[in-house]
Amino acid sequence: MSRIRLYDTMTRQKVDLDPADPKRVTMYVCGPTVYGRAHIGNARPAVVFDVLRRLLRHEYGAEHVVYARNITDIDDKIMAAAAAEGVAPKVIADRYEAHYLADMGALGVQRPDLEPHATDYVAPMIAMIADLIAKGVAYAVPGHEVLFDIAALDRYPVLQKQQRDQMRAGSRAEALPYKRGEFDFVLWKPSTDGQIGWDSPWGYGRPGWHIECSAMIAAELGTTIDIHGGGLDLIFPHHENEIAQSVCAHDGAPLAQVWMHNGFLSMVETKMSKSLGNVVGVDELLAAGWHPEVLRLALLSAHYRQPLAWTDELLIESKKRADRLYRRRGNAPPAAGMPDANFVAALRDDLNTPAAWSRLSEIDDPAVLAATGQLIGLLGQGADTYFRTGKYEGPAGIGIAIGSFSRVADPVPRSPEEIELLITARTAARARKDFAESDRIRDDLAAQGIILEDGPGGTTWRRA
């Protein structure tokens, strides 16, 4: 079996994936903090690591892959949203977790094997914090917080590859008088009587953000996992701090063999961010009529480590690509063939989806095409109506004409050359008495505002 090669953020190079136990390949990806609806940028890591999980299952067997994605269901933003509504934090967390799972499920993201919730692992977090204090790498400040002592480490950071004086220039770390060092980070913080919290040796309070992942990984996957993933924005401080506390808790053992980070998704020239207000929700895109497979294809159109500009043009091109794939796939069920070997080889090379798409366009066998698409969550049987009619039954059950994420509902234009090619394909389908395919091409064009007229001299077309 050929090796999977992945780009490791720690070493800045591609490395062979060499699982400690090929019978139990472990991957952990930082999941959502559930205080609001997911935007399309939030969906990029979910889709990317879903593809990697599918590849791992293809290579090692579904029963030999354990994929965990956590749910942060206790956080200051959740508490603020709960206070604004006058409800318990759990109400907010449960609501937006359900939305997140529904949105990601619509995009073809399979549920992870494990979905640990932070509030279920407070006891292991407390135990890990106590161990770090006992080892002299963390300290409690009575009346304030428990903090990790960065000075206890020889090297920090290790992923970001910056010296501490360089970090200091752009740091937003608080220089609080009770902190020994400006980069010391919170492991435990106090809660007031009116806030959610748990009893601990350091008083009533709640965990800091970083400790939850270290505790959950240790509890569910082990000391050292094979792959740890997340978005580029998590490298510092989250993943740096995870490494610091986990390495110290486990006597120097690495937290992960391979660290993977996907690039940012942007609108115009700015990184997509809720704080900047330049986001578009997954639910909004679905309500605007874009089929989930078009959104998934768009998210995978660039290499996962590269930035991805989210534009109307990207969606239109992804729709056209999906149209072509569906016409070539026909009615072949995915189970009828095996995935194309060259396509799989491209994925083995650090999830090289651009190379994989190039190969996909060359596959002639419909059964192989169907099986290959299914490997990465595309070309499912359920999207046929959409690609035949150009309409998608959105979340509210209302068919909406295909538009853009800015809700422009104009039909997607086709070039005269593409129209003529489709007419040729339709004529060939009628000649071999494949009237279902012939009708599908005609209906697809009609949905785009293009009317076909059959006559003694052949088929002509006009725009409606």
Short mmCIF file of C-alpha atoms in Angstrom, two decimals:
data_model
loop_
_atom_site.label_atom_id
_atom_site.label_comp_id
_atom_site.label_asym_id
_atom_site.label_seq_id
_atom_site.Cartn_x
_atom_site.Cartn_y
_atom_site.Cartn_z
CA MET A 1 0.00 0.00 0.00
CA SER A 2 1.33 3.45 -0.94
CA ARG A 3 1.96 5.79 1.94
CA ILE A 4 -0.16 8.84 2.67
CA ARG A 5 2.05 11.93 2.79
CA LEU A 6 0.88 14.97 4.74
CA TYR A 7 2.33 18.42 5.30
CA ASP A 8 3.38 18.68 8.93
CA THR A 9 3.20 22.21 10.34
CA MET A 10 5.75 21.30 13.02
CA THR A 11 8.54 20.28 10.61
CA ARG A 12 7.41 22.43 7.65
CA GLN A 13 7.61 19.52 5.24
CA LYS A 14 5.64 16.59 3.91
CA VAL A 15 6.03 13.45 6.00
CA ASP A 16 4.88 9.88 5.61
CA LEU A 17 1.91 9.08 7.80
CA ASP A 18 3.19 6.28 10.01
CA PRO A 19 0.45 5.39 12.52
CA ALA A 20 1.63 4.05 15.85
CA ASP A 21 -1.01 1.35 15.42
CA PRO A 22 -2.38 0.80 11.89
CA LYS A 23 -5.31 -0.98 13.49
CA ARG A 24 -6.25 2.23 15.34
CA VAL A 25 -5.38 5.36 13.37
CA THR A 26 -6.26 8.39 15.50
CA MET A 27 -7.18 11.91 14.38
CA TYR A 28 -8.44 14.84 16.42
CA VAL A 29 -9.72 18.09 14.90
CA CYS A 30 -10.73 21.15 16.88
CA GLY A 31 -14.46 21.61 16.44
CA PRO A 32 -16.89 24.50 16.91
CA THR A 33 -17.56 26.77 19.84
CA VAL A 34 -21.34 26.70 19.68
CA TYR A 35 -22.59 30.24 20.26
CA GLY A 36 -23.81 31.15 16.75
CA ARG A 37 -24.49 29.82 13.25
CA ALA A 38 -21.56 28.44 11.29
CA HIS A 39 -20.34 30.49 8.34
CA ILE A 40 -18.88 28.97 5.19
CA GLY A 41 -15.35 29.57 6.50
CA ASN A 42 -16.14 27.36 9.49
CA ALA A 43 -17.13 24.64 7.04
CA ARG A 44 -13.74 24.47 5.33
CA PRO A 45 -11.93 22.48 8.07
CA ALA A 46 -15.00 20.30 8.57
CA VAL A 47 -15.03 19.36 4.86
CA VAL A 48 -11.23 19.06 4.51
CA PHE A 49 -10.83 16.71 7.44
CA ASP A 50 -13.93 14.79 6.41
CA VAL A 51 -12.13 14.04 3.14
CA LEU A 52 -9.00 12.99 5.04
CA ARG A 53 -11.09 10.76 7.29
CA ARG A 54 -12.68 9.13 4.21
CA LEU A 55 -9.21 8.56 2.71
CA LEU A 56 -7.94 7.03 5.95
CA ARG A 57 -10.93 4.69 6.08
CA HIS A 58 -10.31 3.73 2.44
CA GLU A 59 -6.64 2.99 3.18
CA TYR A 60 -6.81 1.36 6.61
CA GLY A 61 -10.41 0.15 6.82
CA ALA A 62 -13.35 1.95 8.39
CA GLU A 63 -13.09 -0.04 11.61
CA HIS A 64 -9.45 1.01 12.10
CA VAL A 65 -9.89 4.80 12.08
CA VAL A 66 -10.94 6.81 15.14
CA TYR A 67 -11.82 10.42 14.36
CA ALA A 68 -12.69 12.84 17.16
CA ARG A 69 -13.98 16.41 16.76
CA ASN A 70 -14.79 18.24 19.97
CA ILE A 71 -17.65 20.55 20.86
CA THR A 72 -16.74 23.55 23.01
CA ASP A 73 -19.97 24.00 24.93
CA ILE A 74 -18.63 26.20 27.74
CA ASP A 75 -17.09 29.53 26.76
CA ASP A 76 -17.43 33.21 27.61
CA LYS A 77 -19.18 33.88 24.27
CA ILE A 78 -21.75 31.18 25.03
CA MET A 79 -22.26 32.65 28.48
CA ALA A 80 -22.71 36.15 27.03
CA ALA A 81 -25.27 34.91 24.49
CA ALA A 82 -27.13 33.07 27.26
CA ALA A 83 -27.18 36.15 29.49
CA ALA A 84 -28.51 38.27 26.62
CA GLU A 85 -31.43 35.86 26.14
CA GLY A 86 -31.94 35.13 29.81
CA VAL A 87 -31.44 31.38 29.37
CA ALA A 88 -28.95 28.79 30.59
CA PRO A 89 -25.70 28.39 28.60
CA LYS A 90 -26.74 24.84 27.73
CA VAL A 91 -29.75 26.18 25.82
CA ILE A 92 -27.46 28.25 23.59
CA ALA A 93 -24.91 25.46 23.19
CA ASP A 94 -27.50 22.80 22.34
CA ARG A 95 -29.26 25.06 19.83
CA TYR A 96 -26.16 25.96 17.86
CA GLU A 97 -24.65 22.51 18.06
CA ALA A 98 -27.81 21.20 16.37
CA HIS A 99 -27.53 23.90 13.70
CA TYR A 100 -23.84 23.09 13.16
CA LEU A 101 -24.44 19.37 12.76
CA ALA A 102 -27.32 20.02 10.36
CA ASP A 103 -25.30 22.45 8.24
CA MET A 104 -22.23 20.22 8.10
CA GLY A 105 -24.38 17.17 7.42
CA ALA A 106 -25.96 18.99 4.47
CA LEU A 107 -22.44 19.50 3.08
CA GLY A 108 -21.82 15.75 3.23
CA VAL A 109 -19.66 15.88 6.36
CA GLN A 110 -20.02 12.56 8.16
CA ARG A 111 -20.37 12.57 11.94
CA PRO A 112 -17.04 11.84 13.68
CA ASP A 113 -16.59 8.63 15.63
CA LEU A 114 -16.27 10.69 18.82
CA GLU A 115 -17.79 14.09 19.61
CA PRO A 116 -16.55 14.91 23.13
CA HIS A 117 -18.18 17.89 24.83
CA ALA A 118 -16.08 20.07 27.09
CA THR A 119 -18.64 20.05 29.91
CA ASP A 120 -18.39 16.25 30.11
CA TYR A 121 -14.63 16.34 30.74
CA VAL A 122 -14.25 18.89 33.51
CA ALA A 123 -13.05 16.23 35.98
CA PRO A 124 -10.18 15.09 33.69
CA MET A 125 -9.30 18.75 33.12
CA ILE A 126 -9.10 19.39 36.86
CA ALA A 127 -6.93 16.29 37.28
CA MET A 128 -4.55 17.44 34.51
CA ILE A 129 -4.30 20.94 35.98
CA ALA A 130 -3.50 19.50 39.42
CA ASP A 131 -0.79 17.35 37.85
CA LEU A 132 0.74 20.37 36.08
CA ILE A 133 0.83 22.29 39.37
CA ALA A 134 2.47 19.32 41.10
CA LYS A 135 5.13 19.22 38.38
CA GLY A 136 5.91 22.90 38.88
CA VAL A 137 4.80 24.08 35.44
CA ALA A 138 1.56 25.75 36.54
CA TYR A 139 0.64 27.99 39.45
CA ALA A 140 -2.51 29.10 41.22
CA VAL A 141 -3.12 32.74 42.10
CA PRO A 142 -5.62 32.85 44.99
CA GLY A 143 -8.69 34.84 44.03
CA HIS A 144 -7.70 34.89 40.39
CA GLU A 145 -6.73 32.03 38.09
CA VAL A 146 -4.58 28.97 37.58
CA LEU A 147 -1.98 29.68 34.89
CA PHE A 148 0.54 27.67 32.91
CA ASP A 149 4.10 28.90 33.44
CA ILE A 150 5.67 29.32 30.00
CA ALA A 151 9.09 29.87 31.61
CA ALA A 152 9.10 26.16 32.49
CA LEU A 153 9.53 25.31 28.79
CA ASP A 154 12.80 25.37 26.88
CA ARG A 155 10.99 25.98 23.60
CA TYR A 156 7.80 27.97 23.06
CA PRO A 157 6.32 28.34 20.52
CA VAL A 158 7.17 25.30 18.43
CA LEU A 159 4.55 25.45 15.66
CA GLN A 160 4.73 29.14 14.90
CA LYS A 161 8.56 29.17 14.70
CA GLN A 162 8.92 32.64 16.20
CA GLN A 163 11.11 33.87 19.00
CA ARG A 164 9.31 35.23 22.03
CA ASP A 165 10.49 38.78 21.39
CA GLN A 166 8.94 38.58 17.90
CA MET A 167 5.69 37.30 19.38
CA ARG A 168 5.71 40.10 21.91
CA ALA A 169 5.53 42.76 19.20
CA GLY A 170 2.15 41.57 17.95
CA SER A 171 0.85 39.95 21.10
CA ARG A 172 -2.52 40.73 22.66
CA ALA A 173 -1.61 38.86 25.86
CA GLU A 174 -2.72 40.69 28.99
CA ALA A 175 0.11 41.94 31.22
CA LEU A 176 -1.73 41.25 34.47
CA PRO A 177 0.19 41.93 37.68
CA TYR A 178 -0.33 38.44 39.09
CA LYS A 179 1.08 36.68 36.01
CA ARG A 180 4.71 35.56 36.17
CA GLY A 181 5.11 35.90 32.42
CA GLU A 182 3.11 37.76 29.79
CA PHE A 183 2.48 34.59 27.73
CA ASP A 184 1.33 32.49 30.69
CA PHE A 185 -2.13 31.24 29.82
CA VAL A 186 -5.24 30.37 31.81
CA LEU A 187 -5.98 26.80 32.84
CA TRP A 188 -8.78 27.59 35.30
CA LYS A 189 -10.74 30.78 35.94
CA PRO A 190 -13.15 31.74 38.75
CA SER A 191 -16.90 31.96 38.23
CA THR A 192 -19.28 34.17 40.17
CA ASP A 193 -22.32 32.74 41.91
CA GLY A 194 -24.49 33.62 38.93
CA GLN A 195 -22.22 31.97 36.37
CA ILE A 196 -21.81 28.37 35.34
CA GLY A 197 -18.97 26.63 37.15
CA TRP A 198 -17.65 23.58 38.97
CA ASP A 199 -16.03 23.02 42.33
CA SER A 200 -12.27 22.56 42.20
CA PRO A 201 -9.22 22.71 44.51
CA TRP A 202 -8.87 26.36 43.40
CA GLY A 203 -12.45 27.34 44.07
CA TYR A 204 -15.67 27.48 42.08
CA GLY A 205 -14.85 28.15 38.46
CA ARG A 206 -14.55 26.86 34.92
CA PRO A 207 -11.76 25.64 32.63
CA GLY A 208 -9.78 27.77 30.23
CA TRP A 209 -10.12 27.08 26.52
CA HIS A 210 -6.87 25.23 25.79
CA ILE A 211 -7.00 22.62 28.55
CA GLU A 212 -10.17 20.98 27.21
CA CYS A 213 -8.54 19.56 24.06
CA SER A 214 -5.52 18.18 25.93
CA ALA A 215 -7.74 16.46 28.49
CA MET A 216 -10.17 15.05 25.93
CA ILE A 217 -7.41 13.75 23.66
CA ALA A 218 -5.73 11.99 26.59
CA ALA A 219 -9.01 10.52 27.80
CA GLU A 220 -10.33 9.27 24.46
CA LEU A 221 -7.39 8.78 22.08
CA GLY A 222 -4.24 8.43 24.18
CA THR A 223 -1.06 10.32 24.99
CA THR A 224 0.20 10.73 21.41
CA ILE A 225 -2.19 10.75 18.45
CA ASP A 226 -1.41 10.31 14.77
CA ILE A 227 -2.97 13.51 13.37
CA HIS A 228 -4.09 16.77 14.96
CA GLY A 229 -5.90 19.24 12.70
CA GLY A 230 -7.62 22.57 12.59
CA GLY A 231 -7.66 25.96 10.92
CA LEU A 232 -4.57 28.11 10.41
CA ASP A 233 -5.86 30.57 13.01
CA LEU A 234 -5.55 27.91 15.73
CA ILE A 235 -1.77 27.55 15.48
CA PHE A 236 -1.27 30.34 18.00
CA PRO A 237 -2.21 30.40 20.75
CA HIS A 238 -4.50 27.37 20.91
CA HIS A 239 -2.36 24.60 19.47
CA GLU A 240 0.85 25.99 20.93
CA ASN A 241 -0.75 25.92 24.36
CA GLU A 242 -2.17 22.46 23.83
CA ILE A 243 1.33 21.21 23.06
CA ALA A 244 2.85 22.97 26.07
CA GLN A 245 0.45 21.54 28.63
CA SER A 246 0.21 18.05 27.07
CA VAL A 247 3.97 17.58 26.72
CA CYS A 248 4.48 18.57 30.35
CA ALA A 249 1.59 16.43 31.57
CA HIS A 250 2.94 13.39 29.71
CA ASP A 251 6.63 13.69 30.61
CA GLY A 252 7.79 14.91 27.22
CA ALA A 253 5.71 12.66 24.95
CA PRO A 254 4.56 14.51 21.81
CA LEU A 255 0.88 15.34 21.53
CA ALA A 256 0.66 14.45 17.82
CA GLN A 257 2.84 12.92 15.12
CA VAL A 258 1.48 15.19 12.37
CA TRP A 259 0.01 18.68 12.68
CA MET A 260 -2.25 19.85 9.83
CA HIS A 261 -3.80 23.28 9.27
CA ASN A 262 -6.11 24.47 6.53
CA GLY A 263 -5.82 27.95 5.03
CA PHE A 264 -8.24 30.82 5.42
CA LEU A 265 -11.36 31.34 3.37
CA SER A 266 -11.86 34.96 2.40
CA MET A 267 -14.45 37.26 0.88
CA VAL A 268 -12.97 40.00 -1.32
CA GLU A 269 -9.52 40.63 0.23
CA THR A 270 -10.28 40.04 3.88
CA LYS A 271 -10.26 36.86 5.95
CA MET A 272 -13.81 35.79 6.70
CA SER A 273 -14.56 36.63 10.32
CA LYS A 274 -17.65 37.02 12.49
CA SER A 275 -15.97 39.91 14.29
CA LEU A 276 -15.53 41.76 10.98
CA GLY A 277 -19.10 41.07 9.91
CA ASN A 278 -18.04 39.79 6.49
CA VAL A 279 -19.42 36.28 6.72
CA VAL A 280 -22.04 34.29 4.88
CA GLY A 281 -23.75 31.43 6.65
CA VAL A 282 -23.98 27.90 5.34
CA ASP A 283 -27.72 28.12 5.96
CA GLU A 284 -27.89 31.30 3.87
CA LEU A 285 -26.15 29.64 0.94
CA LEU A 286 -28.50 26.66 1.11
CA ALA A 287 -31.53 28.95 1.35
CA ALA A 288 -30.29 30.85 -1.71
CA GLY A 289 -30.62 27.62 -3.67
CA TRP A 290 -27.06 26.37 -3.91
CA HIS A 291 -26.93 22.62 -3.72
CA PRO A 292 -24.69 21.29 -0.90
CA GLU A 293 -22.51 19.39 -3.36
CA VAL A 294 -21.74 22.62 -5.22
CA LEU A 295 -20.66 24.21 -1.93
CA ARG A 296 -18.57 21.13 -1.05
CA LEU A 297 -16.92 21.16 -4.48
CA ALA A 298 -16.15 24.87 -4.11
CA LEU A 299 -14.58 24.32 -0.68
CA LEU A 300 -12.32 21.63 -2.13
CA SER A 301 -11.43 23.48 -5.33
CA ALA A 302 -8.16 24.86 -3.95
CA HIS A 303 -5.50 22.96 -2.04
CA TYR A 304 -6.51 22.89 1.60
CA ARG A 305 -3.36 24.72 2.75
CA GLN A 306 -3.90 27.61 0.35
CA PRO A 307 -6.24 30.58 0.85
CA LEU A 308 -9.59 30.30 -0.89
CA ALA A 309 -11.47 33.35 -2.19
CA TRP A 310 -15.23 32.84 -1.89
CA THR A 311 -16.89 34.53 -4.86
CA ASP A 312 -19.92 34.23 -7.10
CA GLU A 313 -17.58 33.13 -9.87
CA LEU A 314 -16.28 30.25 -7.74
CA LEU A 315 -19.81 29.01 -7.11
CA ILE A 316 -20.85 29.35 -10.74
CA GLU A 317 -17.79 27.44 -11.93
CA SER A 318 -18.35 24.75 -9.28
CA LYS A 319 -21.95 24.39 -10.44
CA LYS A 320 -20.80 23.94 -14.05
CA ARG A 321 -18.21 21.36 -12.99
CA ALA A 322 -20.82 19.45 -11.01
CA ASP A 323 -23.19 19.56 -14.01
CA ARG A 324 -20.56 17.97 -16.23
CA LEU A 325 -19.70 15.28 -13.68
CA TYR A 326 -23.34 14.32 -13.21
CA ARG A 327 -23.99 14.05 -16.91
CA ARG A 328 -20.99 11.75 -17.30
CA ARG A 329 -21.85 9.70 -14.24
CA GLY A 330 -25.33 8.96 -15.54
CA ASN A 331 -27.27 6.49 -13.43
CA ALA A 332 -24.29 4.37 -12.37
CA PRO A 333 -24.54 3.50 -8.64
CA PRO A 334 -21.35 4.26 -6.63
CA ALA A 335 -21.06 0.64 -5.51
CA ALA A 336 -20.63 -0.50 -9.12
CA GLY A 337 -16.94 0.46 -9.36
CA MET A 338 -13.74 1.11 -7.45
CA PRO A 339 -12.24 4.60 -7.05
CA ASP A 340 -9.77 5.61 -9.73
CA ALA A 341 -6.20 4.77 -8.67
CA ASN A 342 -4.68 8.02 -9.96
CA PHE A 343 -7.34 10.05 -8.15
CA VAL A 344 -6.55 8.24 -4.90
CA ALA A 345 -2.83 8.80 -5.49
CA ALA A 346 -3.47 12.55 -5.72
CA LEU A 347 -5.30 12.49 -2.39
CA ARG A 348 -2.46 10.51 -0.81
CA ASP A 349 -0.18 13.39 -1.74
CA ASP A 350 -1.27 15.78 1.02
CA LEU A 351 -4.89 15.87 -0.16
CA ASN A 352 -4.00 17.39 -3.52
CA THR A 353 -7.57 18.08 -4.59
CA PRO A 354 -6.65 20.25 -7.62
CA ALA A 355 -4.72 17.30 -9.08
CA ALA A 356 -7.55 14.98 -8.09
CA TRP A 357 -10.11 17.17 -9.94
CA SER A 358 -7.93 17.12 -13.03
CA ARG A 359 -7.95 13.33 -12.98
CA LEU A 360 -11.69 13.23 -12.30
CA SER A 361 -12.36 15.04 -15.56
CA GLU A 362 -10.49 12.28 -17.44
CA ILE A 363 -12.45 9.27 -16.09
CA ASP A 364 -14.67 7.78 -18.79
CA ASP A 365 -16.19 4.82 -16.95
CA PRO A 366 -19.40 6.02 -15.23
CA ALA A 367 -19.16 3.40 -12.48
CA VAL A 368 -15.56 4.33 -11.68
CA LEU A 369 -16.51 8.01 -11.78
CA ALA A 370 -19.37 7.41 -9.35
CA ALA A 371 -17.20 5.43 -6.94
CA THR A 372 -14.43 8.01 -7.13
CA GLY A 373 -16.79 10.87 -6.39
CA GLN A 374 -18.32 8.95 -3.52
CA LEU A 375 -14.87 8.58 -1.93
CA ILE A 376 -14.83 12.30 -1.22
CA GLY A 377 -18.55 12.82 -0.66
CA LEU A 378 -19.64 13.89 -4.16
CA LEU A 379 -21.83 12.44 -6.92
CA GLY A 380 -24.39 11.04 -4.54
CA GLN A 381 -27.64 9.75 -5.99
CA GLY A 382 -29.71 12.36 -4.18
CA ALA A 383 -28.59 15.38 -6.19
CA ASP A 384 -29.79 14.24 -9.62
CA THR A 385 -32.94 16.35 -9.65
CA TYR A 386 -31.01 19.48 -8.84
CA PHE A 387 -28.50 19.02 -11.63
CA ARG A 388 -31.29 18.13 -14.06
CA THR A 389 -33.56 21.08 -13.26
CA GLY A 390 -31.28 23.71 -11.76
CA LYS A 391 -33.45 23.94 -8.66
CA TYR A 392 -32.80 22.84 -5.09
CA GLU A 393 -35.34 22.23 -2.38
CA GLY A 394 -33.88 24.42 0.32
CA PRO A 395 -34.13 23.97 4.10
CA ALA A 396 -37.65 25.42 4.15
CA GLY A 397 -38.78 22.96 1.48
CA ILE A 398 -39.20 25.70 -1.14
CA GLY A 399 -37.56 25.37 -4.54
CA ILE A 400 -35.40 28.41 -5.19
CA ALA A 401 -33.73 29.18 -8.51
CA ILE A 402 -29.96 28.94 -8.42
CA GLY A 403 -28.39 32.28 -7.57
CA SER A 404 -25.34 33.58 -5.73
CA PHE A 405 -24.55 34.00 -2.07
CA SER A 406 -25.57 37.64 -2.50
CA ARG A 407 -28.99 36.21 -3.41
CA VAL A 408 -28.90 37.23 -7.08
CA ALA A 409 -31.30 34.79 -8.70
CA ASP A 410 -30.36 35.26 -12.35
CA PRO A 411 -29.84 32.01 -14.27
CA VAL A 412 -26.27 30.84 -14.76
CA PRO A 413 -25.36 31.69 -18.40
CA ARG A 414 -23.99 29.07 -20.77
CA SER A 415 -21.67 29.86 -23.66
CA PRO A 416 -22.86 29.09 -27.22
CA GLU A 417 -20.06 26.55 -27.52
CA GLU A 418 -21.20 24.67 -24.43
CA ILE A 419 -24.81 24.74 -25.62
CA GLU A 420 -23.81 23.23 -28.98
CA LEU A 421 -21.82 20.50 -27.20
CA LEU A 422 -24.85 19.63 -25.08
CA ILE A 423 -27.07 19.54 -28.16
CA THR A 424 -24.60 17.12 -29.76
CA ALA A 425 -24.65 14.96 -26.62
CA ARG A 426 -28.47 15.02 -26.63
CA THR A 427 -28.60 14.02 -30.31
CA ALA A 428 -26.27 11.09 -29.56
CA ALA A 429 -28.44 10.05 -26.61
CA ARG A 430 -31.57 10.06 -28.78
CA ALA A 431 -29.80 8.01 -31.43
CA ARG A 432 -29.03 5.27 -28.90
CA LYS A 433 -32.60 5.60 -27.51
CA ASP A 434 -31.40 6.91 -24.14
CA PHE A 435 -34.40 9.19 -23.82
CA ALA A 436 -33.88 9.75 -20.09
CA GLU A 437 -30.50 11.34 -20.80
CA SER A 438 -31.93 13.27 -23.73
CA ASP A 439 -34.70 14.68 -21.57
CA ARG A 440 -32.28 15.50 -18.80
CA ILE A 441 -30.12 17.63 -21.12
CA ARG A 442 -33.18 19.38 -22.53
CA ASP A 443 -34.59 20.11 -19.07
CA ASP A 444 -31.22 21.29 -17.80
CA LEU A 445 -30.96 23.78 -20.63
CA ALA A 446 -34.56 24.88 -20.15
CA ALA A 447 -33.81 25.62 -16.51
CA GLN A 448 -31.01 27.90 -17.73
CA GLY A 449 -33.44 29.78 -20.01
CA ILE A 450 -32.37 27.98 -23.21
CA ILE A 451 -35.13 26.53 -25.40
CA LEU A 452 -34.41 23.68 -27.84
CA GLU A 453 -36.45 23.31 -31.04
CA ASP A 454 -36.25 20.04 -32.98
CA GLY A 455 -36.89 20.18 -36.73
CA PRO A 456 -36.15 18.34 -39.98
CA GLY A 457 -32.76 20.05 -40.20
CA GLY A 458 -31.75 19.17 -36.65
CA THR A 459 -31.97 20.97 -33.33
CA THR A 460 -31.72 24.72 -32.94
CA TRP A 461 -31.77 26.79 -29.78
CA ARG A 462 -32.79 30.21 -28.53
CA ARG A 463 -32.81 32.02 -25.22
CA ALA A 464 -36.22 32.39 -23.61
#
